[in-house]
Short mmCIF file of N, CA and C in Angstrom, two decimals:
data_model
loop_
_atom_site.label_atom_id
_atom_site.label_comp_id
_atom_site.label_asym_id
_atom_site.label_seq_id
_atom_site.Cartn_x
_atom_site.Cartn_y
_atom_site.Cartn_z
N LEU A 1 -16.30 -20.57 2.58
CA LEU A 1 -15.28 -19.71 2.01
C LEU A 1 -15.62 -19.35 0.56
N ILE A 2 -16.20 -20.29 -0.16
CA ILE A 2 -16.54 -20.03 -1.55
C ILE A 2 -17.63 -18.97 -1.64
N ALA A 3 -18.51 -18.94 -0.65
CA ALA A 3 -19.57 -17.93 -0.67
C ALA A 3 -19.02 -16.52 -0.59
N THR A 4 -17.86 -16.35 0.02
CA THR A 4 -17.28 -15.00 0.08
C THR A 4 -16.88 -14.51 -1.30
N PHE A 5 -16.46 -15.42 -2.17
CA PHE A 5 -16.06 -15.01 -3.52
C PHE A 5 -17.26 -14.73 -4.42
N LEU A 6 -18.45 -15.10 -3.99
CA LEU A 6 -19.65 -14.77 -4.75
C LEU A 6 -20.09 -13.33 -4.50
N ASN A 7 -19.56 -12.72 -3.47
CA ASN A 7 -19.86 -11.33 -3.14
C ASN A 7 -19.03 -10.43 -4.07
N ARG A 8 -19.70 -9.75 -5.00
CA ARG A 8 -18.99 -8.97 -6.01
C ARG A 8 -18.13 -7.85 -5.42
N PRO A 9 -18.62 -7.06 -4.46
CA PRO A 9 -17.74 -6.03 -3.89
C PRO A 9 -16.49 -6.61 -3.22
N PHE A 10 -16.62 -7.79 -2.63
CA PHE A 10 -15.46 -8.40 -2.00
C PHE A 10 -14.41 -8.78 -3.03
N ARG A 11 -14.84 -9.24 -4.19
CA ARG A 11 -13.87 -9.58 -5.23
C ARG A 11 -13.08 -8.35 -5.65
N SER A 12 -13.72 -7.19 -5.66
CA SER A 12 -13.02 -5.94 -5.98
C SER A 12 -12.00 -5.61 -4.90
N VAL A 13 -12.40 -5.76 -3.64
CA VAL A 13 -11.48 -5.49 -2.54
C VAL A 13 -10.31 -6.46 -2.57
N LEU A 14 -10.57 -7.72 -2.91
CA LEU A 14 -9.51 -8.71 -3.00
C LEU A 14 -8.53 -8.37 -4.12
N ALA A 15 -9.04 -7.86 -5.24
CA ALA A 15 -8.16 -7.45 -6.33
C ALA A 15 -7.30 -6.26 -5.92
N VAL A 16 -7.88 -5.34 -5.17
CA VAL A 16 -7.12 -4.18 -4.69
C VAL A 16 -6.02 -4.64 -3.73
N GLU A 17 -6.34 -5.57 -2.85
CA GLU A 17 -5.33 -6.08 -1.91
C GLU A 17 -4.21 -6.82 -2.63
N ALA A 18 -4.56 -7.54 -3.69
CA ALA A 18 -3.52 -8.24 -4.46
C ALA A 18 -2.61 -7.24 -5.17
N ALA A 19 -3.20 -6.19 -5.73
CA ALA A 19 -2.40 -5.15 -6.39
C ALA A 19 -1.52 -4.43 -5.37
N LYS A 20 -2.06 -4.21 -4.18
CA LYS A 20 -1.28 -3.55 -3.13
C LYS A 20 -0.11 -4.43 -2.69
N ALA A 21 -0.35 -5.71 -2.61
CA ALA A 21 0.73 -6.61 -2.21
C ALA A 21 1.86 -6.60 -3.22
N ALA A 22 1.51 -6.58 -4.50
CA ALA A 22 2.54 -6.56 -5.53
C ALA A 22 3.25 -5.22 -5.57
N GLY A 23 2.52 -4.15 -5.33
CA GLY A 23 3.11 -2.82 -5.43
C GLY A 23 3.73 -2.29 -4.17
N GLN A 24 3.31 -2.79 -3.03
CA GLN A 24 3.80 -2.24 -1.77
C GLN A 24 4.55 -3.26 -0.93
N ASP A 25 3.94 -4.36 -0.67
CA ASP A 25 4.51 -5.30 0.29
C ASP A 25 5.79 -5.96 -0.20
N ILE A 26 5.78 -6.41 -1.44
CA ILE A 26 6.97 -7.09 -1.97
C ILE A 26 8.17 -6.14 -2.05
N PRO A 27 8.01 -4.91 -2.58
CA PRO A 27 9.19 -4.03 -2.59
C PRO A 27 9.73 -3.72 -1.20
N TYR A 28 8.87 -3.61 -0.21
CA TYR A 28 9.38 -3.30 1.13
C TYR A 28 10.00 -4.51 1.81
N ILE A 29 9.64 -5.70 1.39
CA ILE A 29 10.29 -6.89 1.93
C ILE A 29 11.72 -6.98 1.40
N ILE A 30 11.90 -6.62 0.13
CA ILE A 30 13.23 -6.73 -0.47
C ILE A 30 14.02 -5.43 -0.37
N LEU A 31 13.49 -4.43 0.31
CA LEU A 31 14.16 -3.13 0.40
C LEU A 31 15.57 -3.20 0.99
N PRO A 32 15.82 -3.96 2.06
CA PRO A 32 17.20 -4.03 2.55
C PRO A 32 18.18 -4.58 1.50
N TYR A 33 17.73 -5.55 0.73
CA TYR A 33 18.58 -6.10 -0.31
C TYR A 33 18.72 -5.12 -1.48
N LEU A 34 17.64 -4.40 -1.76
CA LEU A 34 17.65 -3.41 -2.83
C LEU A 34 18.64 -2.29 -2.54
N THR A 35 18.67 -1.83 -1.30
CA THR A 35 19.60 -0.76 -0.96
C THR A 35 21.04 -1.24 -0.97
N ALA A 36 21.29 -2.47 -0.62
CA ALA A 36 22.66 -2.99 -0.59
C ALA A 36 23.14 -3.44 -1.97
N TRP A 37 22.30 -4.19 -2.68
CA TRP A 37 22.74 -4.80 -3.92
C TRP A 37 22.60 -3.85 -5.11
N LEU A 38 21.43 -3.25 -5.27
CA LEU A 38 21.18 -2.40 -6.43
C LEU A 38 21.83 -1.03 -6.28
N LEU A 39 21.62 -0.41 -5.16
CA LEU A 39 22.10 0.96 -4.97
C LEU A 39 23.60 1.00 -4.69
N GLY A 40 24.07 0.09 -3.89
CA GLY A 40 25.49 0.09 -3.53
C GLY A 40 25.74 0.96 -2.33
N GLU A 41 26.98 1.09 -1.96
CA GLU A 41 27.34 1.83 -0.76
C GLU A 41 28.37 2.92 -1.04
N LYS A 42 28.37 3.47 -2.24
CA LYS A 42 29.35 4.50 -2.56
C LYS A 42 28.99 5.84 -1.94
N CYS A 43 27.72 6.08 -1.73
CA CYS A 43 27.29 7.35 -1.14
C CYS A 43 27.11 7.22 0.37
N LEU A 44 26.28 6.29 0.78
CA LEU A 44 25.98 6.04 2.19
C LEU A 44 25.95 4.53 2.42
N PRO A 45 26.19 4.09 3.64
CA PRO A 45 26.02 2.66 3.92
C PRO A 45 24.55 2.26 3.71
N SER A 46 24.34 1.07 3.21
CA SER A 46 22.98 0.64 2.88
C SER A 46 22.07 0.61 4.10
N THR A 47 22.63 0.33 5.27
CA THR A 47 21.79 0.32 6.47
C THR A 47 21.27 1.72 6.79
N LYS A 48 22.09 2.74 6.55
CA LYS A 48 21.65 4.12 6.78
C LYS A 48 20.58 4.51 5.77
N VAL A 49 20.76 4.14 4.50
CA VAL A 49 19.76 4.45 3.48
C VAL A 49 18.43 3.80 3.85
N PHE A 50 18.48 2.53 4.27
CA PHE A 50 17.27 1.83 4.67
C PHE A 50 16.60 2.54 5.84
N GLN A 51 17.37 2.97 6.83
CA GLN A 51 16.81 3.68 7.99
C GLN A 51 16.17 5.00 7.57
N TYR A 52 16.82 5.75 6.71
CA TYR A 52 16.25 7.02 6.25
C TYR A 52 14.94 6.80 5.49
N ILE A 53 14.93 5.78 4.64
CA ILE A 53 13.71 5.50 3.87
C ILE A 53 12.56 5.14 4.80
N VAL A 54 12.82 4.27 5.75
CA VAL A 54 11.75 3.83 6.67
C VAL A 54 11.26 4.99 7.53
N LEU A 55 12.17 5.77 8.08
CA LEU A 55 11.76 6.91 8.92
C LEU A 55 10.99 7.95 8.13
N CYS A 56 11.46 8.29 6.95
CA CYS A 56 10.74 9.26 6.10
C CYS A 56 9.38 8.71 5.69
N ASN A 57 9.33 7.42 5.35
CA ASN A 57 8.09 6.81 4.94
C ASN A 57 7.05 6.84 6.05
N LEU A 58 7.46 6.44 7.25
CA LEU A 58 6.52 6.44 8.38
C LEU A 58 6.08 7.86 8.74
N GLY A 59 7.02 8.79 8.76
CA GLY A 59 6.68 10.17 9.09
C GLY A 59 5.72 10.79 8.09
N MET A 60 6.01 10.64 6.80
CA MET A 60 5.14 11.20 5.77
C MET A 60 3.78 10.49 5.75
N GLY A 61 3.81 9.19 6.02
CA GLY A 61 2.55 8.45 6.07
C GLY A 61 1.65 8.93 7.20
N LEU A 62 2.23 9.14 8.37
CA LEU A 62 1.43 9.62 9.50
C LEU A 62 0.90 11.02 9.25
N LEU A 63 1.70 11.85 8.62
CA LEU A 63 1.26 13.22 8.34
C LEU A 63 0.16 13.27 7.28
N SER A 64 0.11 12.28 6.40
CA SER A 64 -0.86 12.34 5.31
C SER A 64 -2.17 11.61 5.59
N VAL A 65 -2.28 10.89 6.68
CA VAL A 65 -3.54 10.21 7.00
C VAL A 65 -4.70 11.20 7.12
N PRO A 66 -4.53 12.36 7.79
CA PRO A 66 -5.65 13.31 7.81
C PRO A 66 -6.03 13.83 6.42
N LEU A 67 -5.06 13.94 5.52
CA LEU A 67 -5.37 14.37 4.16
C LEU A 67 -6.20 13.32 3.43
N TRP A 68 -5.85 12.05 3.59
CA TRP A 68 -6.65 10.99 2.99
C TRP A 68 -8.06 10.97 3.58
N SER A 69 -8.14 11.14 4.88
CA SER A 69 -9.45 11.15 5.54
C SER A 69 -10.32 12.29 5.03
N CYS A 70 -9.72 13.45 4.86
CA CYS A 70 -10.45 14.61 4.32
C CYS A 70 -10.89 14.34 2.88
N PHE A 71 -10.00 13.76 2.08
CA PHE A 71 -10.34 13.45 0.69
C PHE A 71 -11.50 12.47 0.60
N VAL A 72 -11.47 11.44 1.44
CA VAL A 72 -12.52 10.43 1.42
C VAL A 72 -13.85 11.03 1.91
N SER A 73 -13.79 11.90 2.90
CA SER A 73 -15.03 12.49 3.40
C SER A 73 -15.65 13.44 2.38
N ARG A 74 -14.84 14.05 1.52
CA ARG A 74 -15.36 14.96 0.50
C ARG A 74 -15.80 14.22 -0.76
N THR A 75 -15.21 13.07 -1.04
CA THR A 75 -15.58 12.33 -2.25
C THR A 75 -16.33 11.06 -1.85
N SER A 76 -15.66 9.94 -1.88
CA SER A 76 -16.23 8.66 -1.45
C SER A 76 -15.09 7.68 -1.19
N LYS A 77 -15.45 6.55 -0.58
CA LYS A 77 -14.44 5.53 -0.33
C LYS A 77 -13.93 4.94 -1.64
N HIS A 78 -14.81 4.86 -2.62
CA HIS A 78 -14.42 4.28 -3.90
C HIS A 78 -13.45 5.20 -4.64
N ALA A 79 -13.73 6.49 -4.62
CA ALA A 79 -12.80 7.45 -5.24
C ALA A 79 -11.47 7.47 -4.47
N GLY A 80 -11.53 7.34 -3.16
CA GLY A 80 -10.31 7.29 -2.37
C GLY A 80 -9.48 6.06 -2.67
N THR A 81 -10.15 4.91 -2.87
CA THR A 81 -9.43 3.69 -3.22
C THR A 81 -8.79 3.81 -4.59
N LEU A 82 -9.50 4.41 -5.52
CA LEU A 82 -8.95 4.61 -6.85
C LEU A 82 -7.74 5.54 -6.80
N ALA A 83 -7.85 6.64 -6.07
CA ALA A 83 -6.73 7.58 -5.94
C ALA A 83 -5.55 6.92 -5.24
N TYR A 84 -5.83 6.13 -4.23
CA TYR A 84 -4.78 5.41 -3.49
C TYR A 84 -4.02 4.48 -4.42
N ASN A 85 -4.75 3.70 -5.22
CA ASN A 85 -4.10 2.76 -6.12
C ASN A 85 -3.33 3.46 -7.23
N LEU A 86 -3.90 4.55 -7.76
CA LEU A 86 -3.19 5.29 -8.81
C LEU A 86 -1.90 5.90 -8.28
N LEU A 87 -1.98 6.53 -7.11
CA LEU A 87 -0.78 7.15 -6.54
C LEU A 87 0.27 6.10 -6.20
N LEU A 88 -0.16 4.99 -5.65
CA LEU A 88 0.78 3.91 -5.33
C LEU A 88 1.40 3.35 -6.60
N GLY A 89 0.61 3.22 -7.66
CA GLY A 89 1.14 2.73 -8.93
C GLY A 89 2.17 3.66 -9.54
N VAL A 90 1.90 4.97 -9.48
CA VAL A 90 2.86 5.94 -10.02
C VAL A 90 4.16 5.91 -9.23
N VAL A 91 4.05 5.87 -7.91
CA VAL A 91 5.25 5.85 -7.07
C VAL A 91 6.07 4.59 -7.35
N MET A 92 5.42 3.45 -7.44
CA MET A 92 6.15 2.21 -7.66
C MET A 92 6.67 2.12 -9.10
N LEU A 93 6.02 2.79 -10.04
CA LEU A 93 6.52 2.83 -11.41
C LEU A 93 7.82 3.62 -11.50
N VAL A 94 7.94 4.65 -10.68
CA VAL A 94 9.18 5.42 -10.64
C VAL A 94 10.33 4.56 -10.12
N CYS A 95 10.00 3.57 -9.31
CA CYS A 95 11.04 2.70 -8.75
C CYS A 95 11.79 1.92 -9.83
N VAL A 96 11.19 1.79 -11.00
CA VAL A 96 11.84 1.08 -12.09
C VAL A 96 13.10 1.82 -12.53
N SER A 97 13.15 3.13 -12.29
CA SER A 97 14.29 3.93 -12.73
C SER A 97 15.49 3.84 -11.79
N PHE A 98 15.36 3.12 -10.68
CA PHE A 98 16.47 3.01 -9.75
C PHE A 98 17.62 2.24 -10.40
N GLY A 99 18.81 2.67 -10.10
CA GLY A 99 19.99 2.00 -10.62
C GLY A 99 21.12 2.09 -9.61
N HIS A 100 22.28 1.70 -10.02
CA HIS A 100 23.45 1.71 -9.15
C HIS A 100 23.95 3.14 -8.97
N ASP A 101 24.24 3.52 -7.74
CA ASP A 101 24.74 4.87 -7.47
C ASP A 101 26.23 4.92 -7.81
N SER A 102 26.59 5.90 -8.62
CA SER A 102 27.98 6.01 -9.08
C SER A 102 28.86 6.76 -8.10
N GLY A 103 28.31 7.24 -7.02
CA GLY A 103 29.10 7.97 -6.03
C GLY A 103 28.69 9.42 -5.91
N ASP A 104 27.85 9.91 -6.86
CA ASP A 104 27.40 11.30 -6.79
C ASP A 104 26.13 11.45 -5.96
N CYS A 105 25.64 10.38 -5.39
CA CYS A 105 24.47 10.34 -4.49
C CYS A 105 23.14 10.65 -5.19
N SER A 106 23.10 10.68 -6.50
CA SER A 106 21.85 10.98 -7.18
C SER A 106 20.84 9.85 -7.02
N MET A 107 21.26 8.60 -7.18
CA MET A 107 20.34 7.47 -7.03
C MET A 107 19.93 7.29 -5.57
N THR A 108 20.84 7.54 -4.66
CA THR A 108 20.50 7.44 -3.24
C THR A 108 19.45 8.49 -2.89
N THR A 109 19.64 9.70 -3.36
CA THR A 109 18.67 10.77 -3.11
C THR A 109 17.33 10.45 -3.76
N LEU A 110 17.35 9.93 -4.99
CA LEU A 110 16.12 9.55 -5.66
C LEU A 110 15.39 8.45 -4.89
N MET A 111 16.13 7.45 -4.42
CA MET A 111 15.49 6.35 -3.69
C MET A 111 14.90 6.84 -2.37
N ILE A 112 15.61 7.67 -1.65
CA ILE A 112 15.07 8.20 -0.40
C ILE A 112 13.87 9.08 -0.69
N GLY A 113 13.96 9.88 -1.73
CA GLY A 113 12.84 10.77 -2.08
C GLY A 113 11.59 10.01 -2.48
N VAL A 114 11.76 9.01 -3.33
CA VAL A 114 10.60 8.27 -3.83
C VAL A 114 10.04 7.32 -2.79
N LEU A 115 10.90 6.44 -2.26
CA LEU A 115 10.40 5.43 -1.32
C LEU A 115 10.18 6.00 0.08
N GLY A 116 10.89 7.04 0.44
CA GLY A 116 10.72 7.60 1.77
C GLY A 116 9.67 8.68 1.83
N ILE A 117 9.77 9.65 0.94
CA ILE A 117 8.89 10.81 1.03
C ILE A 117 7.62 10.66 0.20
N ALA A 118 7.73 10.19 -1.04
CA ALA A 118 6.55 10.09 -1.91
C ALA A 118 5.70 8.86 -1.61
N ALA A 119 6.33 7.76 -1.23
CA ALA A 119 5.56 6.55 -0.98
C ALA A 119 4.81 6.60 0.35
N GLY A 120 5.26 7.39 1.29
CA GLY A 120 4.58 7.50 2.58
C GLY A 120 3.13 7.93 2.45
N PRO A 121 2.86 9.05 1.77
CA PRO A 121 1.46 9.43 1.58
C PRO A 121 0.68 8.43 0.74
N ALA A 122 1.33 7.81 -0.22
CA ALA A 122 0.63 6.81 -1.04
C ALA A 122 0.21 5.62 -0.19
N LEU A 123 1.09 5.16 0.68
CA LEU A 123 0.79 3.98 1.49
C LEU A 123 -0.17 4.28 2.63
N ALA A 124 -0.29 5.54 3.00
CA ALA A 124 -1.17 5.90 4.11
C ALA A 124 -2.64 5.70 3.77
N GLY A 125 -2.95 5.64 2.49
CA GLY A 125 -4.35 5.45 2.09
C GLY A 125 -4.84 4.03 2.20
N ASN A 126 -4.04 3.15 2.76
CA ASN A 126 -4.41 1.74 2.86
C ASN A 126 -5.64 1.52 3.74
N PHE A 127 -5.90 2.41 4.68
CA PHE A 127 -7.05 2.20 5.57
C PHE A 127 -8.37 2.27 4.81
N ILE A 128 -8.38 2.90 3.64
CA ILE A 128 -9.61 3.01 2.85
C ILE A 128 -10.04 1.62 2.37
N VAL A 129 -9.08 0.78 2.02
CA VAL A 129 -9.40 -0.57 1.56
C VAL A 129 -10.08 -1.36 2.67
N TRP A 130 -9.61 -1.18 3.90
CA TRP A 130 -10.23 -1.90 5.02
C TRP A 130 -11.65 -1.41 5.27
N ALA A 131 -11.92 -0.15 5.01
CA ALA A 131 -13.29 0.35 5.14
C ALA A 131 -14.19 -0.28 4.08
N LEU A 132 -13.66 -0.48 2.89
CA LEU A 132 -14.44 -1.16 1.85
C LEU A 132 -14.66 -2.63 2.19
N LEU A 133 -13.70 -3.24 2.85
CA LEU A 133 -13.88 -4.63 3.27
C LEU A 133 -15.01 -4.74 4.30
N ALA A 134 -15.08 -3.80 5.21
CA ALA A 134 -16.18 -3.79 6.19
C ALA A 134 -17.52 -3.59 5.48
N ASP A 135 -17.55 -2.76 4.45
CA ASP A 135 -18.79 -2.59 3.67
C ASP A 135 -19.17 -3.88 2.95
N SER A 136 -18.19 -4.61 2.47
CA SER A 136 -18.47 -5.89 1.80
C SER A 136 -19.06 -6.90 2.77
N VAL A 137 -18.56 -6.91 4.00
CA VAL A 137 -19.11 -7.81 5.02
C VAL A 137 -20.55 -7.43 5.33
N ASP A 138 -20.81 -6.15 5.47
CA ASP A 138 -22.19 -5.69 5.73
C ASP A 138 -23.11 -6.04 4.56
N TYR A 139 -22.63 -5.91 3.35
CA TYR A 139 -23.41 -6.25 2.16
C TYR A 139 -23.73 -7.73 2.14
N ASP A 140 -22.76 -8.57 2.51
CA ASP A 140 -22.99 -10.00 2.57
C ASP A 140 -24.04 -10.35 3.63
N GLU A 141 -23.98 -9.66 4.74
CA GLU A 141 -24.96 -9.91 5.79
C GLU A 141 -26.37 -9.54 5.31
N LEU A 142 -26.46 -8.49 4.53
CA LEU A 142 -27.75 -8.08 3.97
C LEU A 142 -28.26 -9.11 2.98
N LEU A 143 -27.38 -9.63 2.12
CA LEU A 143 -27.78 -10.60 1.12
C LEU A 143 -28.16 -11.95 1.71
N THR A 144 -27.52 -12.34 2.78
CA THR A 144 -27.75 -13.68 3.34
C THR A 144 -28.80 -13.68 4.44
N GLY A 145 -29.45 -12.58 4.67
CA GLY A 145 -30.51 -12.56 5.67
C GLY A 145 -30.00 -12.57 7.10
N GLY A 146 -28.85 -12.00 7.34
CA GLY A 146 -28.34 -11.87 8.69
C GLY A 146 -27.24 -12.85 9.06
N ARG A 147 -26.84 -13.71 8.15
CA ARG A 147 -25.73 -14.63 8.47
C ARG A 147 -24.44 -13.82 8.60
N ARG A 148 -23.74 -14.08 9.65
CA ARG A 148 -22.52 -13.33 9.93
C ARG A 148 -21.32 -14.19 9.57
N ARG A 149 -20.61 -13.76 8.51
CA ARG A 149 -19.44 -14.51 8.05
C ARG A 149 -18.21 -13.60 7.95
N GLU A 150 -18.03 -12.77 8.95
CA GLU A 150 -16.89 -11.84 8.92
C GLU A 150 -15.56 -12.57 8.85
N ALA A 151 -15.47 -13.67 9.57
CA ALA A 151 -14.21 -14.40 9.63
C ALA A 151 -13.78 -14.89 8.25
N SER A 152 -14.75 -15.30 7.44
CA SER A 152 -14.42 -15.75 6.09
C SER A 152 -13.82 -14.64 5.27
N TYR A 153 -14.36 -13.44 5.42
CA TYR A 153 -13.85 -12.31 4.64
C TYR A 153 -12.47 -11.87 5.11
N TYR A 154 -12.32 -11.75 6.39
CA TYR A 154 -11.03 -11.29 6.90
C TYR A 154 -9.94 -12.34 6.76
N MET A 155 -10.33 -13.61 6.69
CA MET A 155 -9.36 -14.67 6.47
C MET A 155 -8.89 -14.67 5.01
N ALA A 156 -9.79 -14.40 4.09
CA ALA A 156 -9.44 -14.44 2.66
C ALA A 156 -8.58 -13.24 2.35
#
């Protein structure tokens, strides 16, 4: 397992995955609580807001996968990963502005717009990181003279 951390490209992929976890996974784990506790239910019930966010996010994510694929084919996987992380960072930075909805539905609309519509395309670029992980495994195989340690990489 320690040999996997000696692979420099893998350390970069691991850093990207850690940043993604902080920027994507944790907010979506606490999203049901965020919609109920932070946003409130003056505009819509929190369960409805959560459903709208998830449906918009999945729909926009599926629609934007071909755009990410086109971008990566025209540039590179590294440029795609950089764009993915920057876009995800900007979207999650906007989340800091969320507050309690006073009843005029402005915060509810902002939350659905940012987490549902804008975050979907940002999160759809996640497949690029997995392509870089496969490249790191191939690079390790080249460096070690054919030793196959895929399980170590995918486990880490």
